[in-house]
PDB file of C-alpha atoms in Angstrom:
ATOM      1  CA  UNK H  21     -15.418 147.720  56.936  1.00 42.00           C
ATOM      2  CA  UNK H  22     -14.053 147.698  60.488  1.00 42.00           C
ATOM      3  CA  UNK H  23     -13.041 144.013  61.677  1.00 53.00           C
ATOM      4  CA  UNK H  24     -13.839 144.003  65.123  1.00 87.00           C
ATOM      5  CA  UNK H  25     -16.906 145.686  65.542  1.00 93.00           C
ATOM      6  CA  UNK H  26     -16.861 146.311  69.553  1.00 93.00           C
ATOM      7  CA  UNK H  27     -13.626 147.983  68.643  1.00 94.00           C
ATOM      8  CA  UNK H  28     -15.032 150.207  65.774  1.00 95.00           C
ATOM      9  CA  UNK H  29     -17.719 151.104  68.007  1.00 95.00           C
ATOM     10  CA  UNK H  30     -15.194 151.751  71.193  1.00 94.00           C
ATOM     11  CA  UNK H  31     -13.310 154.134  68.948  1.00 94.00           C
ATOM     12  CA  UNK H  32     -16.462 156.001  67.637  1.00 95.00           C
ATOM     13  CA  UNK H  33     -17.927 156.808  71.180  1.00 96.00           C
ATOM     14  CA  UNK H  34     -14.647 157.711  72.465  1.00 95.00           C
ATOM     15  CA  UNK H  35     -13.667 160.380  69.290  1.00 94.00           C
ATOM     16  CA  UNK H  36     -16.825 161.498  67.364  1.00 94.00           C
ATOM     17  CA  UNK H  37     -17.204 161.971  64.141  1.00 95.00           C
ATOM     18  CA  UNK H  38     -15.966 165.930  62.913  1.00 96.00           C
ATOM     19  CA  UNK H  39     -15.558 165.697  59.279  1.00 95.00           C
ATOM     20  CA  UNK H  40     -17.350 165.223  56.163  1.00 95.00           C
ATOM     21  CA  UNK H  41     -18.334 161.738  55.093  1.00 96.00           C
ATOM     22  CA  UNK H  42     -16.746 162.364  51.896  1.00 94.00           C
ATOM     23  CA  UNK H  43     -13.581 163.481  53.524  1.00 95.00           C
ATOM     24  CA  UNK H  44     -14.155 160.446  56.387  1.00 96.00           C
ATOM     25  CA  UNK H  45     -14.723 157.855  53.418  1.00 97.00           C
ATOM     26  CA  UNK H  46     -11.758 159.152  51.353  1.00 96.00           C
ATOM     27  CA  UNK H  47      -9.452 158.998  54.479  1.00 97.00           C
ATOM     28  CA  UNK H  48     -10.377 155.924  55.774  1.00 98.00           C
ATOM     29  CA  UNK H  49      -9.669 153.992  52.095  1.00 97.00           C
ATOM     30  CA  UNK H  50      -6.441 156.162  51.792  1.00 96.00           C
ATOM     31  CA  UNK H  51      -5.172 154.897  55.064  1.00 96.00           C
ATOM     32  CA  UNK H  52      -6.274 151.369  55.274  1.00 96.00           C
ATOM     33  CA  UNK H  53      -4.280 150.853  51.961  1.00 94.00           C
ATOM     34  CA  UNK H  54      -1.190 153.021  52.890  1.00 94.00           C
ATOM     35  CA  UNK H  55      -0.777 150.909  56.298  1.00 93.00           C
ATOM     36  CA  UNK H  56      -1.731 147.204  54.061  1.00 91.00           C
ATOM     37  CA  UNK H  57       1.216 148.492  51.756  1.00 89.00           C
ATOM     38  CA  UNK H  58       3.627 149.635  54.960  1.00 87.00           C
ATOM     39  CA  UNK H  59       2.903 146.240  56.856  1.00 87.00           C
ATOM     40  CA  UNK H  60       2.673 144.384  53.887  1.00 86.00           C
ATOM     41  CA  UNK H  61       4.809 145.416  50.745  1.00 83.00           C
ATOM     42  CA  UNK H  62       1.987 145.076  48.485  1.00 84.00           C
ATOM     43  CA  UNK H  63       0.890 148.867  46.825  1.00 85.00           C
ATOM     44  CA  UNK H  64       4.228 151.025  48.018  1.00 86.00           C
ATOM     45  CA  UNK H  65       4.499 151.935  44.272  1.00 84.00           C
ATOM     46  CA  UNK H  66       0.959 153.652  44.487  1.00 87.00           C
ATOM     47  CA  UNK H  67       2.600 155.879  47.581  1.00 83.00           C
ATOM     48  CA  UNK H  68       6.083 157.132  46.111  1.00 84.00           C
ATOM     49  CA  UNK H  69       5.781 159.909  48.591  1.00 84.00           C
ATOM     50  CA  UNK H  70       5.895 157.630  51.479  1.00 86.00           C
ATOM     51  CA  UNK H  71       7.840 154.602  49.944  1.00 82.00           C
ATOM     52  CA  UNK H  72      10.566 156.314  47.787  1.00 80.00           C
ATOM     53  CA  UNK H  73      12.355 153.090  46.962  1.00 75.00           C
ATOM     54  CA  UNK H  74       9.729 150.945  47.100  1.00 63.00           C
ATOM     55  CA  UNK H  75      10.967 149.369  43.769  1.00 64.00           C
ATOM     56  CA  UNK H  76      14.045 148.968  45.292  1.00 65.00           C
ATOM     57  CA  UNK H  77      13.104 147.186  48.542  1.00 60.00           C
ATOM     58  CA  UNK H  78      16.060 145.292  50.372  1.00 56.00           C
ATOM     59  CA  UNK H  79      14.063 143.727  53.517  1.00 60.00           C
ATOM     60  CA  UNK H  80      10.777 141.636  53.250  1.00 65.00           C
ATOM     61  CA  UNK H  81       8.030 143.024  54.520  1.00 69.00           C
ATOM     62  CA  UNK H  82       7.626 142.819  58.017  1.00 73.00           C
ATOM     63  CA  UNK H  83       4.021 140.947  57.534  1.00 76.00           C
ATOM     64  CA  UNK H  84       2.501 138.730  55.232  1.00 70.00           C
ATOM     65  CA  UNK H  85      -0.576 139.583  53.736  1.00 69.00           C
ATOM     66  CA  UNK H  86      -2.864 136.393  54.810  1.00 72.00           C
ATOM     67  CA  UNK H  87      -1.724 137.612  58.388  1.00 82.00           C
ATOM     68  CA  UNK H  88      -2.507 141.019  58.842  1.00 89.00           C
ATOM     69  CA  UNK H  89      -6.245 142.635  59.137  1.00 91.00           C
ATOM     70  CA  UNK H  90      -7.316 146.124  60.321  1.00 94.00           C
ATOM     71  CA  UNK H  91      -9.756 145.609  63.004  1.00 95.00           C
ATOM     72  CA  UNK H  92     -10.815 148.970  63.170  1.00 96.00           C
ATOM     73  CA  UNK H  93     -10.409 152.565  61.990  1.00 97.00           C
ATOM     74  CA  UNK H  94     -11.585 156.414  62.082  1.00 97.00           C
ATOM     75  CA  UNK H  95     -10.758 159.449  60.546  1.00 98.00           C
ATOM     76  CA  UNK H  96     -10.558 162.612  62.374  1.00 98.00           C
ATOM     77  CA  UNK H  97      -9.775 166.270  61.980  1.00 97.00           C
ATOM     78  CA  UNK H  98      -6.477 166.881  63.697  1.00 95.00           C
ATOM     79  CA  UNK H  99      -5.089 170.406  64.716  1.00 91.00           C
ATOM     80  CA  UNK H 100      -6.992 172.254  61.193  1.00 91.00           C
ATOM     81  CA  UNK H 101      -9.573 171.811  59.000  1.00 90.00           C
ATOM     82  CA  UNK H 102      -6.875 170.788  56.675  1.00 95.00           C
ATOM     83  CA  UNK H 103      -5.049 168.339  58.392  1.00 96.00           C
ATOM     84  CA  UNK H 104      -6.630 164.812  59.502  1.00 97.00           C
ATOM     85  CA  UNK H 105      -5.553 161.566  61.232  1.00 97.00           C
ATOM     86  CA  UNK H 106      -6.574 158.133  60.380  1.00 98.00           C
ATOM     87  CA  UNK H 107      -6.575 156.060  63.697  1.00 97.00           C
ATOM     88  CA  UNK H 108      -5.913 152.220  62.830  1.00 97.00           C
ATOM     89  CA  UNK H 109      -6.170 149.294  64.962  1.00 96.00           C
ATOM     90  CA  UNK H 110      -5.252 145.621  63.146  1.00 94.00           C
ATOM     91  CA  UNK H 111      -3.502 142.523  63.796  1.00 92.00           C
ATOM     92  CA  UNK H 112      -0.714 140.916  62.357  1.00 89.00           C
ATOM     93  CA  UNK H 113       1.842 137.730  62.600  1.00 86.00           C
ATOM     94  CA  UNK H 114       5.178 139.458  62.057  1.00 81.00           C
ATOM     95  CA  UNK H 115       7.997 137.128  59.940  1.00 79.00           C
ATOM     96  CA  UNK H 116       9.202 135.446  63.404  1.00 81.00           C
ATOM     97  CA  UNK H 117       5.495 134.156  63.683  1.00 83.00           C
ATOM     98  CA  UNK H 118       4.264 136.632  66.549  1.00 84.00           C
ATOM     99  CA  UNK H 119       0.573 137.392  66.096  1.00 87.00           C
ATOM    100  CA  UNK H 120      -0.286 140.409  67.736  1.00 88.00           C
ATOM    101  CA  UNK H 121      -4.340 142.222  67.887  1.00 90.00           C
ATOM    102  CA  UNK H 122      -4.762 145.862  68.934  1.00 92.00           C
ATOM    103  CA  UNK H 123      -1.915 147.292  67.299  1.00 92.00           C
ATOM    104  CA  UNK H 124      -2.442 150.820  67.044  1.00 95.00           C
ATOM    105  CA  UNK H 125      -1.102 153.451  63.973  1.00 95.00           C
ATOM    106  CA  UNK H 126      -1.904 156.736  63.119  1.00 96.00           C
ATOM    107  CA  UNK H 127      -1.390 157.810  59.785  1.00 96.00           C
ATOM    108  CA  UNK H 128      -1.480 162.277  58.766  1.00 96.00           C
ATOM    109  CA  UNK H 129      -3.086 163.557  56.448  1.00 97.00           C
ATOM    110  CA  UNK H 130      -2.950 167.024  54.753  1.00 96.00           C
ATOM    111  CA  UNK H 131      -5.715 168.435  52.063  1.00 95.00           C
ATOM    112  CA  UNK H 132      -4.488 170.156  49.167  1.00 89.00           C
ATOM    113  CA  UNK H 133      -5.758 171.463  46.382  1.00 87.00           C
ATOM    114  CA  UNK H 134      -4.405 171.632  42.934  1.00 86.00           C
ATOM    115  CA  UNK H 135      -6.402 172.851  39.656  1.00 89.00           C
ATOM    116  CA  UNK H 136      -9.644 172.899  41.715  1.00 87.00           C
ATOM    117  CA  UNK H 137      -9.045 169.617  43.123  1.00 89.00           C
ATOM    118  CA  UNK H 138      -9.192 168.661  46.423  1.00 87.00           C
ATOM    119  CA  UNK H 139      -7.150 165.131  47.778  1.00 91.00           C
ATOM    120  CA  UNK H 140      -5.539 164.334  51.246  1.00 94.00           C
ATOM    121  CA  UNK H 141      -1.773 163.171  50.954  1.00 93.00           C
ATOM    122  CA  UNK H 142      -0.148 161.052  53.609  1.00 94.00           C
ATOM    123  CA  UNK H 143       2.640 162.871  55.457  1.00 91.00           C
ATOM    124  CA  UNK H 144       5.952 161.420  56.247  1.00 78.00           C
ATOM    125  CA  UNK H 145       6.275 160.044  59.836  1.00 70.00           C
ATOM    126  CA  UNK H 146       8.426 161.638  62.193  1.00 56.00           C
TER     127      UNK H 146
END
């Protein structure tokens, strides 16, 4: 759950709720682990999509995992019914020992559908 919850409930008022809870609870788990594995290292290999050398990683990760914490997050339909954004906010100390709250990332999704299956994958960021 959210980690702030005057945040979570900021966000919620200001960008209600337009998709399915299954969709909602599917993006929300999808995206709080892809952004714990982009801040923190730990799960790339479970997004080789995202992380294509994540086996191969030359540079520590920019945050350590007893550091970082999502404060808050929603899912939300973005321009079609088959795209979606997961809107994060969390805190982190970076390696220099910088803690910083309210950080904000947005993470894309995309549904597909393959052999009557339906899952969101992340998309690249630009």
């Amino acid at each position: 759950m959210a980690g702030d919850p005057a945040i979570q409930r900021n966000l919620e008022a200001a960008w209600p709720a337009d998709l399915p809870l299954s969709d909602e609870r599917e993006l929300l788990n999808a995206g709080r682990t892809l952004l714990r594995a982009d801040a923190t290292g730990i799960g790339r290999a479970t997004w080789p999509q995202v992380f294509p050398n994540a086996g191969r990683q030359a540079v520590a990760p920019a945050f350590a995992t007893a550091r970082f914490r999502i404060q808050a997050a929603i899912a939300r339909r973005d321009t079609s019914p088959d795209t979606a954004v997961v809107h994060l906010v969390w805190a982190g100390m970076d390696r220099g020992g910088t803690f910083t709250d309210l950080r904000i990332t947005d993470l894309l999704f995309t549904r597909t559908t393959e052999k009557g299956k339906t899952t969101w994958t992340p998309q690249p960021r630009i």
